[in-house]
PDB file of C-alpha atoms and ligand atoms in Angstrom:
ATOM      1  CA  UNK A   1      90.237  52.963-114.992  1.00  0.00           C
ATOM      2  CA  UNK A   2      88.408  49.821-116.118  1.00  0.00           C
ATOM      3  CA  UNK A   3      84.664  50.030-115.457  1.00  0.00           C
ATOM      4  CA  UNK A   4      84.581  46.755-113.527  1.00  0.00           C
ATOM      5  CA  UNK A   5      87.053  48.038-110.976  1.00  0.00           C
ATOM      6  CA  UNK A   6      85.138  51.233-110.268  1.00  0.00           C
ATOM      7  CA  UNK A   7      82.035  49.304-109.191  1.00  0.00           C
ATOM      8  CA  UNK A   8      83.654  47.651-106.193  1.00  0.00           C
ATOM      9  CA  UNK A   9      84.255  49.470-102.936  1.00  0.00           C
ATOM     10  CA  UNK A  10      87.885  49.541-101.841  1.00  0.00           C
ATOM     11  CA  UNK A  11      88.661  48.059 -98.465  1.00  0.00           C
ATOM     12  CA  UNK A  12      91.779  48.714 -96.389  1.00  0.00           C
ATOM     13  CA  UNK A  13      92.076  46.608 -93.251  1.00  0.00           C
ATOM     14  CA  UNK A  14      94.862  46.802 -90.684  1.00  0.00           C
ATOM     15  CA  UNK A  15      96.170  43.623 -89.086  1.00  0.00           C
ATOM     16  CA  UNK A  16      97.924  44.680 -85.901  1.00  0.00           C
ATOM     17  CA  UNK A  17      99.162  41.146 -85.241  1.00  0.00           C
ATOM     18  CA  UNK A  18     100.372  40.754 -81.639  1.00  0.00           C
ATOM     19  CA  UNK A  19     101.226  44.423 -81.197  1.00  0.00           C
ATOM     20  CA  UNK A  20      99.799  47.199 -79.080  1.00  0.00           C
ATOM     21  CA  UNK A  21      99.153  48.219 -75.504  1.00  0.00           C
ATOM     22  CA  UNK A  22      96.233  50.230 -74.135  1.00  0.00           C
ATOM     23  CA  UNK A  23      97.907  53.639 -74.144  1.00  0.00           C
ATOM     24  CA  UNK A  24      99.437  53.496 -77.601  1.00  0.00           C
ATOM     25  CA  UNK A  25      96.329  51.815 -79.035  1.00  0.00           C
ATOM     26  CA  UNK A  26      94.213  54.765 -77.958  1.00  0.00           C
ATOM     27  CA  UNK A  27      96.318  57.187 -79.987  1.00  0.00           C
ATOM     28  CA  UNK A  28      96.241  54.936 -83.031  1.00  0.00           C
ATOM     29  CA  UNK A  29      92.509  54.192 -82.837  1.00  0.00           C
ATOM     30  CA  UNK A  30      91.633  57.859 -82.457  1.00  0.00           C
ATOM     31  CA  UNK A  31      93.742  58.687 -85.509  1.00  0.00           C
ATOM     32  CA  UNK A  32      92.054  55.912 -87.510  1.00  0.00           C
ATOM     33  CA  UNK A  33      88.607  57.161 -86.478  1.00  0.00           C
ATOM     34  CA  UNK A  34      89.511  60.696 -87.543  1.00  0.00           C
ATOM     35  CA  UNK A  35      91.099  59.493 -90.794  1.00  0.00           C
ATOM     36  CA  UNK A  36      88.100  57.342 -91.688  1.00  0.00           C
ATOM     37  CA  UNK A  37      85.913  60.435 -91.553  1.00  0.00           C
ATOM     38  CA  UNK A  38      87.923  61.986 -94.383  1.00  0.00           C
ATOM     39  CA  UNK A  39      87.465  59.028 -96.741  1.00  0.00           C
ATOM     40  CA  UNK A  40      84.891  59.064 -99.483  1.00  0.00           C
ATOM     41  CA  UNK A  41      82.127  56.531 -99.896  1.00  0.00           C
ATOM     42  CA  UNK A  42      84.136  54.288-102.196  1.00  0.00           C
ATOM     43  CA  UNK A  43      86.602  53.327 -99.464  1.00  0.00           C
ATOM     44  CA  UNK A  44      86.028  51.448 -96.208  1.00  0.00           C
ATOM     45  CA  UNK A  45      88.594  50.885 -93.524  1.00  0.00           C
ATOM     46  CA  UNK A  46      89.001  48.959 -90.308  1.00  0.00           C
ATOM     47  CA  UNK A  47      91.516  47.351 -87.984  1.00  0.00           C
ATOM     48  CA  UNK A  48      91.832  43.798 -86.716  1.00  0.00           C
ATOM     49  CA  UNK A  49      93.161  44.058 -83.187  1.00  0.00           C
ATOM     50  CA  UNK A  50      94.324  41.479 -80.626  1.00  0.00           C
ATOM     51  CA  UNK A  51      91.167  40.076 -78.991  1.00  0.00           C
ATOM     52  CA  UNK A  52      91.792  41.654 -75.557  1.00  0.00           C
ATOM     53  CA  UNK A  53      91.548  45.076 -77.183  1.00  0.00           C
ATOM     54  CA  UNK A  54      88.166  44.546 -78.835  1.00  0.00           C
ATOM     55  CA  UNK A  55      86.391  46.525 -76.137  1.00  0.00           C
ATOM     56  CA  UNK A  56      88.828  49.379 -76.600  1.00  0.00           C
ATOM     57  CA  UNK A  57      88.321  49.307 -80.362  1.00  0.00           C
ATOM     58  CA  UNK A  58      84.571  49.332 -79.836  1.00  0.00           C
ATOM     59  CA  UNK A  59      84.822  52.274 -77.438  1.00  0.00           C
ATOM     60  CA  UNK A  60      87.076  54.359 -79.674  1.00  0.00           C
ATOM     61  CA  UNK A  61      85.860  53.404 -83.154  1.00  0.00           C
ATOM     62  CA  UNK A  62      82.175  52.970 -82.338  1.00  0.00           C
ATOM     63  CA  UNK A  63      80.247  55.722 -84.067  1.00  0.00           C
ATOM     64  CA  UNK A  64      83.118  56.336 -86.499  1.00  0.00           C
ATOM     65  CA  UNK A  65      83.316  55.129 -90.087  1.00  0.00           C
ATOM     66  CA  UNK A  66      86.059  52.651 -89.211  1.00  0.00           C
ATOM     67  CA  UNK A  67      85.224  49.023 -88.449  1.00  0.00           C
ATOM     68  CA  UNK A  68      87.112  46.607 -86.226  1.00  0.00           C
ATOM     69  CA  UNK A  69      87.650  42.919 -85.980  1.00  0.00           C
ATOM     70  CA  UNK A  70      89.810  40.042 -84.792  1.00  0.00           C
ATOM     71  CA  UNK A  71      92.752  38.198 -86.319  1.00  0.00           C
ATOM     72  CA  UNK A  72      91.493  34.682 -85.736  1.00  0.00           C
ATOM     73  CA  UNK A  73      88.485  32.884 -84.276  1.00  0.00           C
ATOM     74  CA  UNK A  74      87.820  29.416 -82.992  1.00  0.00           C
ATOM     75  CA  UNK A  75      86.375  26.733 -85.234  1.00  0.00           C
ATOM     76  CA  UNK A  76      84.052  25.915 -82.325  1.00  0.00           C
ATOM     77  CA  UNK A  77      80.951  27.777 -81.234  1.00  0.00           C
ATOM     78  CA  UNK A  78      81.680  27.349 -77.526  1.00  0.00           C
ATOM     79  CA  UNK A  79      82.954  24.785 -75.062  1.00  0.00           C
ATOM     80  CA  UNK A  80      86.048  23.442 -73.384  1.00  0.00           C
ATOM     81  CA  UNK A  81      88.590  25.050 -75.707  1.00  0.00           C
ATOM     82  CA  UNK A  82      90.920  26.859 -73.359  1.00  0.00           C
ATOM     83  CA  UNK A  83      92.387  30.036 -74.755  1.00  0.00           C
ATOM     84  CA  UNK A  84      90.190  30.215 -77.810  1.00  0.00           C
ATOM     85  CA  UNK A  85      87.916  33.088 -78.786  1.00  0.00           C
ATOM     86  CA  UNK A  86      84.566  32.282 -80.391  1.00  0.00           C
ATOM     87  CA  UNK A  87      83.218  34.296 -83.298  1.00  0.00           C
ATOM     88  CA  UNK A  88      80.152  35.156 -81.211  1.00  0.00           C
ATOM     89  CA  UNK A  89      82.387  36.664 -78.537  1.00  0.00           C
ATOM     90  CA  UNK A  90      83.972  39.011 -81.075  1.00  0.00           C
ATOM     91  CA  UNK A  91      80.505  39.849 -82.381  1.00  0.00           C
ATOM     92  CA  UNK A  92      79.462  40.772 -78.823  1.00  0.00           C
ATOM     93  CA  UNK A  93      82.006  43.578 -79.051  1.00  0.00           C
ATOM     94  CA  UNK A  94      80.672  44.917 -82.318  1.00  0.00           C
ATOM     95  CA  UNK A  95      83.340  43.333 -84.509  1.00  0.00           C
ATOM     96  CA  UNK A  96      82.733  43.317 -88.249  1.00  0.00           C
ATOM     97  CA  UNK A  97      85.699  41.279 -89.471  1.00  0.00           C
ATOM     98  CA  UNK A  98      87.530  38.079 -88.545  1.00  0.00           C
ATOM     99  CA  UNK A  99      90.754  37.211 -90.343  1.00  0.00           C
ATOM    100  CA  UNK A 100      90.932  33.462 -90.946  1.00  0.00           C
ATOM    101  CA  UNK A 101      93.786  31.434 -92.373  1.00  0.00           C
ATOM    102  CA  UNK A 102      96.495  34.049 -92.007  1.00  0.00           C
ATOM    103  CA  UNK A 103      99.785  32.472 -93.075  1.00  0.00           C
ATOM    104  CA  UNK A 104     101.182  32.954 -89.559  1.00  0.00           C
ATOM    105  CA  UNK A 105      98.308  30.824 -88.209  1.00  0.00           C
ATOM    106  CA  UNK A 106      98.844  28.263 -90.953  1.00  0.00           C
ATOM    107  CA  UNK A 107     102.599  28.119 -90.292  1.00  0.00           C
ATOM    108  CA  UNK A 108     102.838  28.413 -86.494  1.00  0.00           C
ATOM    109  CA  UNK A 109      99.566  26.729 -85.514  1.00  0.00           C
ATOM    110  CA  UNK A 110      99.374  24.134 -88.282  1.00  0.00           C
ATOM    111  CA  UNK A 111      96.026  25.412 -89.506  1.00  0.00           C
ATOM    112  CA  UNK A 112      95.020  23.590 -92.644  1.00  0.00           C
ATOM    113  CA  UNK A 113      92.549  24.755 -95.239  1.00  0.00           C
ATOM    114  CA  UNK A 114      89.660  22.600 -93.992  1.00  0.00           C
ATOM    115  CA  UNK A 115      89.957  24.166 -90.541  1.00  0.00           C
ATOM    116  CA  UNK A 116      90.141  27.629 -92.109  1.00  0.00           C
ATOM    117  CA  UNK A 117      86.941  26.823 -93.983  1.00  0.00           C
ATOM    118  CA  UNK A 118      85.132  25.926 -90.755  1.00  0.00           C
ATOM    119  CA  UNK A 119      86.376  29.164 -89.199  1.00  0.00           C
ATOM    120  CA  UNK A 120      85.002  31.120 -92.162  1.00  0.00           C
ATOM    121  CA  UNK A 121      81.645  29.414 -91.633  1.00  0.00           C
ATOM    122  CA  UNK A 122      81.683  30.174 -87.884  1.00  0.00           C
ATOM    123  CA  UNK A 123      82.408  33.816 -88.629  1.00  0.00           C
ATOM    124  CA  UNK A 124      79.466  34.063 -91.020  1.00  0.00           C
ATOM    125  CA  UNK A 125      77.145  32.296 -88.578  1.00  0.00           C
ATOM    126  CA  UNK A 126      78.036  34.921 -85.973  1.00  0.00           C
ATOM    127  CA  UNK A 127      77.409  37.770 -88.399  1.00  0.00           C
ATOM    128  CA  UNK A 128      81.097  38.506 -88.985  1.00  0.00           C
ATOM    129  CA  UNK A 129      82.792  38.930 -92.349  1.00  0.00           C
ATOM    130  CA  UNK A 130      85.628  36.430 -92.674  1.00  0.00           C
ATOM    131  CA  UNK A 131      88.753  37.736 -94.377  1.00  0.00           C
ATOM    132  CA  UNK A 132      90.058  34.513 -95.886  1.00  0.00           C
ATOM    133  CA  UNK A 133      93.826  34.642 -96.402  1.00  0.00           C
ATOM    134  CA  UNK A 134      95.530  32.604 -99.091  1.00  0.00           C
ATOM    135  CA  UNK A 135      99.103  32.705-100.308  1.00  0.00           C
ATOM    136  CA  UNK A 136     102.078  30.718-101.509  1.00  0.00           C
ATOM    137  CA  UNK A 137     105.576  30.384-100.085  1.00  0.00           C
ATOM    138  CA  UNK A 138     108.608  31.463-102.084  1.00  0.00           C
ATOM    139  CA  UNK A 139     109.451  27.847-102.790  1.00  0.00           C
ATOM    140  CA  UNK A 140     105.946  27.243-104.135  1.00  0.00           C
ATOM    141  CA  UNK A 141     106.158  30.340-106.328  1.00  0.00           C
ATOM    142  CA  UNK A 142     109.557  29.302-107.622  1.00  0.00           C
ATOM    143  CA  UNK A 143     108.354  25.842-108.546  1.00  0.00           C
ATOM    144  CA  UNK A 144     105.364  27.259-110.406  1.00  0.00           C
ATOM    145  CA  UNK A 145     102.615  26.094-108.051  1.00  0.00           C
ATOM    146  CA  UNK A 146     101.226  29.469-106.923  1.00  0.00           C
ATOM    147  CA  UNK A 147      97.818  29.016-108.560  1.00  0.00           C
ATOM    148  CA  UNK A 148      97.498  25.435-107.435  1.00  0.00           C
ATOM    149  CA  UNK A 149      98.296  26.459-103.822  1.00  0.00           C
ATOM    150  CA  UNK A 150      96.012  29.477-103.561  1.00  0.00           C
ATOM    151  CA  UNK A 151      93.332  27.708-105.579  1.00  0.00           C
ATOM    152  CA  UNK A 152      93.288  24.764-103.169  1.00  0.00           C
ATOM    153  CA  UNK A 153      93.204  27.082-100.152  1.00  0.00           C
ATOM    154  CA  UNK A 154      90.261  29.063-101.523  1.00  0.00           C
ATOM    155  CA  UNK A 155      88.438  25.971-102.795  1.00  0.00           C
ATOM    156  CA  UNK A 156      88.238  24.502 -99.287  1.00  0.00           C
ATOM    157  CA  UNK A 157      86.345  27.594 -98.141  1.00  0.00           C
ATOM    158  CA  UNK A 158      84.077  27.746-101.190  1.00  0.00           C
ATOM    159  CA  UNK A 159      83.140  24.094-100.728  1.00  0.00           C
ATOM    160  CA  UNK A 160      82.138  24.740 -97.117  1.00  0.00           C
ATOM    161  CA  UNK A 161      79.885  27.705 -97.910  1.00  0.00           C
ATOM    162  CA  UNK A 162      76.638  28.104 -99.794  1.00  0.00           C
ATOM    163  CA  UNK A 163      76.682  30.486-102.739  1.00  0.00           C
ATOM    164  CA  UNK A 164      74.842  33.069-100.660  1.00  0.00           C
ATOM    165  CA  UNK A 165      77.339  32.751 -97.804  1.00  0.00           C
ATOM    166  CA  UNK A 166      80.227  33.003-100.232  1.00  0.00           C
ATOM    167  CA  UNK A 167      79.019  36.429-101.371  1.00  0.00           C
ATOM    168  CA  UNK A 168      79.722  37.674 -97.834  1.00  0.00           C
ATOM    169  CA  UNK A 169      83.398  36.832 -97.562  1.00  0.00           C
ATOM    170  CA  UNK A 170      86.507  38.886 -98.254  1.00  0.00           C
ATOM    171  CA  UNK A 171      89.560  37.190 -99.761  1.00  0.00           C
ATOM    172  CA  UNK A 172      93.105  38.376 -99.079  1.00  0.00           C
ATOM    173  CA  UNK A 173      95.933  37.246-101.331  1.00  0.00           C
ATOM    174  CA  UNK A 174      99.041  37.375 -99.193  1.00  0.00           C
ATOM    175  CA  UNK A 175     102.156  35.830-100.699  1.00  0.00           C
ATOM    176  CA  UNK A 176     103.991  34.430 -97.673  1.00  0.00           C
ATOM    177  CA  UNK A 177     107.333  35.673 -98.982  1.00  0.00           C
ATOM    178  CA  UNK A 178     106.029  39.247 -99.013  1.00  0.00           C
ATOM    179  CA  UNK A 179     104.610  39.387 -95.481  1.00  0.00           C
ATOM    180  CA  UNK A 180     106.681  41.497 -93.146  1.00  0.00           C
ATOM    181  CA  UNK A 181     109.694  41.208 -95.440  1.00  0.00           C
ATOM    182  CA  UNK A 182     109.546  44.607 -97.103  1.00  0.00           C
ATOM    183  CA  UNK A 183     109.415  42.684-100.392  1.00  0.00           C
ATOM    184  CA  UNK A 184     106.039  43.267-102.017  1.00  0.00           C
ATOM    185  CA  UNK A 185     104.757  41.347-105.021  1.00  0.00           C
ATOM    186  CA  UNK A 186     104.988  43.392-108.193  1.00  0.00           C
ATOM    187  CA  UNK A 187     101.694  44.806-109.413  1.00  0.00           C
ATOM    188  CA  UNK A 188     101.782  42.330-112.289  1.00  0.00           C
ATOM    189  CA  UNK A 189     102.393  39.338-110.009  1.00  0.00           C
ATOM    190  CA  UNK A 190      99.610  40.414-107.671  1.00  0.00           C
ATOM    191  CA  UNK A 191      97.101  41.217-110.434  1.00  0.00           C
ATOM    192  CA  UNK A 192      97.725  37.864-112.091  1.00  0.00           C
ATOM    193  CA  UNK A 193      96.891  35.938-108.905  1.00  0.00           C
ATOM    194  CA  UNK A 194      93.932  38.201-108.132  1.00  0.00           C
ATOM    195  CA  UNK A 195      92.474  37.572-111.592  1.00  0.00           C
ATOM    196  CA  UNK A 196      92.897  33.838-111.019  1.00  0.00           C
ATOM    197  CA  UNK A 197      91.132  34.064-107.628  1.00  0.00           C
ATOM    198  CA  UNK A 198      88.370  36.201-109.132  1.00  0.00           C
ATOM    199  CA  UNK A 199      87.719  33.561-111.784  1.00  0.00           C
ATOM    200  CA  UNK A 200      87.577  30.894-109.098  1.00  0.00           C
ATOM    201  CA  UNK A 201      85.100  32.978-107.097  1.00  0.00           C
ATOM    202  CA  UNK A 202      83.009  33.467-110.240  1.00  0.00           C
ATOM    203  CA  UNK A 203      82.786  29.710-110.661  1.00  0.00           C
ATOM    204  CA  UNK A 204      80.860  29.620-107.374  1.00  0.00           C
ATOM    205  CA  UNK A 205      78.289  32.110-108.698  1.00  0.00           C
ATOM    206  CA  UNK A 206      78.112  35.413-110.514  1.00  0.00           C
ATOM    207  CA  UNK A 207      77.571  37.444-107.331  1.00  0.00           C
ATOM    208  CA  UNK A 208      80.526  35.740-105.633  1.00  0.00           C
ATOM    209  CA  UNK A 209      82.839  37.149-108.308  1.00  0.00           C
ATOM    210  CA  UNK A 210      82.389  40.586-106.816  1.00  0.00           C
ATOM    211  CA  UNK A 211      83.616  39.862-103.304  1.00  0.00           C
ATOM    212  CA  UNK A 212      86.570  42.081-102.375  1.00  0.00           C
ATOM    213  CA  UNK A 213      89.944  40.515-103.091  1.00  0.00           C
ATOM    214  CA  UNK A 214      92.587  42.338-101.058  1.00  0.00           C
ATOM    215  CA  UNK A 215      96.334  42.230-101.491  1.00  0.00           C
ATOM    216  CA  UNK A 216      98.585  41.890 -98.443  1.00  0.00           C
ATOM    217  CA  UNK A 217     102.343  41.782 -98.163  1.00  0.00           C
ATOM    218  CA  UNK A 218     104.516  44.783 -97.411  1.00  0.00           C
ATOM    219  CA  UNK A 219     101.986  47.343 -98.616  1.00  0.00           C
ATOM    220  CA  UNK A 220     103.309  50.825 -97.891  1.00  0.00           C
ATOM    221  CA  UNK A 221     102.233  54.346 -98.818  1.00  0.00           C
ATOM    222  CA  UNK A 222     104.783  54.210-101.659  1.00  0.00           C
ATOM    223  CA  UNK A 223     103.389  51.123-103.417  1.00  0.00           C
ATOM    224  CA  UNK A 224      99.716  51.157-102.403  1.00  0.00           C
ATOM    225  CA  UNK A 225      98.288  53.313-105.145  1.00  0.00           C
ATOM    226  CA  UNK A 226      99.827  51.317-107.954  1.00  0.00           C
ATOM    227  CA  UNK A 227      98.701  48.026-106.420  1.00  0.00           C
ATOM    228  CA  UNK A 228      95.169  49.275-105.768  1.00  0.00           C
ATOM    229  CA  UNK A 229      94.873  50.588-109.318  1.00  0.00           C
ATOM    230  CA  UNK A 230      94.966  47.012-110.654  1.00  0.00           C
ATOM    231  CA  UNK A 231      91.682  45.760-111.993  1.00  0.00           C
ATOM    232  CA  UNK A 232      91.251  42.894-109.528  1.00  0.00           C
ATOM    233  CA  UNK A 233      92.865  44.404-106.431  1.00  0.00           C
ATOM    234  CA  UNK A 234      90.143  45.816-104.207  1.00  0.00           C
ATOM    235  CA  UNK A 235      92.323  47.156-101.415  1.00  0.00           C
ATOM    236  CA  UNK A 236      94.734  45.762 -98.884  1.00  0.00           C
ATOM    237  CA  UNK A 237      95.317  43.824 -95.708  1.00  0.00           C
ATOM    238  CA  UNK A 238      98.019  45.829 -94.016  1.00  0.00           C
ATOM    239  CA  UNK A 239     100.329  44.495 -91.318  1.00  0.00           C
ATOM    240  CA  UNK A 240     103.339  46.549 -90.252  1.00  0.00           C
ATOM    241  CA  UNK A 241     102.166  49.795 -91.832  1.00  0.00           C
ATOM    242  CA  UNK A 242      98.863  49.631 -89.931  1.00  0.00           C
ATOM    243  CA  UNK A 243     100.726  50.339 -86.695  1.00  0.00           C
ATOM    244  CA  UNK A 244     101.692  53.832 -87.849  1.00  0.00           C
ATOM    245  CA  UNK A 245      98.643  56.016 -88.279  1.00  0.00           C
ATOM    246  CA  UNK A 246     100.231  58.251 -90.905  1.00  0.00           C
ATOM    247  CA  UNK A 247     101.224  55.316 -93.062  1.00  0.00           C
ATOM    248  CA  UNK A 248      97.927  53.495 -92.602  1.00  0.00           C
ATOM    249  CA  UNK A 249      95.894  56.561 -93.457  1.00  0.00           C
ATOM    250  CA  UNK A 250      98.108  57.315 -96.446  1.00  0.00           C
ATOM    251  CA  UNK A 251      97.369  53.789 -97.686  1.00  0.00           C
ATOM    252  CA  UNK A 252      93.625  54.416 -97.180  1.00  0.00           C
ATOM    253  CA  UNK A 253      94.069  57.627 -99.142  1.00  0.00           C
ATOM    254  CA  UNK A 254      95.787  55.686-101.930  1.00  0.00           C
ATOM    255  CA  UNK A 255      92.742  53.403-102.097  1.00  0.00           C
ATOM    256  CA  UNK A 256      90.592  56.471-102.417  1.00  0.00           C
ATOM    257  CA  UNK A 257      92.686  57.784-105.285  1.00  0.00           C
ATOM    258  CA  UNK A 258      92.131  54.480-107.047  1.00  0.00           C
ATOM    259  CA  UNK A 259      88.383  54.413-106.375  1.00  0.00           C
ATOM    260  CA  UNK A 260      87.196  57.679-107.876  1.00  0.00           C
TER     261      UNK A 260
HETATM  262  C1  PEP B 301      99.818  40.817 -92.740  1.00  0.00           C
HETATM  263  O1  PEP B 301     100.201  40.595 -91.611  1.00  0.00           O
HETATM  264  O2  PEP B 301      98.728  40.389 -93.125  1.00  0.00           O
HETATM  265  C2  PEP B 301     100.682  41.597 -93.626  1.00  0.00           C
HETATM  266  C3  PEP B 301     100.333  41.760 -94.875  1.00  0.00           C
HETATM  267  O3  PEP B 301     101.832  42.111 -93.080  1.00  0.00           O
HETATM  268  P1  PEP B 301     102.809  43.200 -93.728  1.00  0.00           P
HETATM  269  O4  PEP B 301     101.959  44.304 -94.301  1.00  0.00           O
HETATM  270  O5  PEP B 301     103.656  43.684 -92.573  1.00  0.00           O
HETATM  271  O6  PEP B 301     103.614  42.523 -94.775  1.00  0.00           O
END
């Protein structure tokens, strides 16, 4: 394994999306807490749950080695923004992570990169780690603009943050055409974009180059190890497979295999 890769901790984060109910969540969270205890130091895990279940995540994951977080936060600190959840509110429930700029938010809620950048800043101000999602559509990939698209998305966030703040983010490369489709990027496709993103991070400062860059898009137990073995892939943001404890924990295990 390349030396550079071994230095960075692997991170496997579940994104439950709008799934779950109290009873089934409890089973899943308990399994994640138990599974996290079996992971070695080089791997961290956590789940980003729907906001109403933050208290449940805190109750069942608190004291375990698994972290929890939310899938979106408001760009505002507080105020008359009906239905929104502030970063500070998630922090009140012990959250570590806030996903920002997920492609489903960009597509269904018209979130543009400047708004995503403000959300990343709000997360950091509240002590949360923003997981900044970037990714191209199939059409953009086919017309050769993948790097231009993900580069512009990441640049908006890097421009908003100081160098010191930028060292505290996580980036997730999630090709839109691979999310929830069962069609993952090949390891070569993913590594190529990750290397590009890593270089862009490095241009913000040497320490920024080492922020985790996760891959997301139909990661499964069968393809996780090969993806995570790539030099610039530091783990995964896992959607569908994070709803099945066996699959999610097998993916965490795959990260462990790639980290030692
Ligand atoms: C996601 O929702 O971020 C995701 C990567 O989904 P899936 O793993 O289901 O493709």
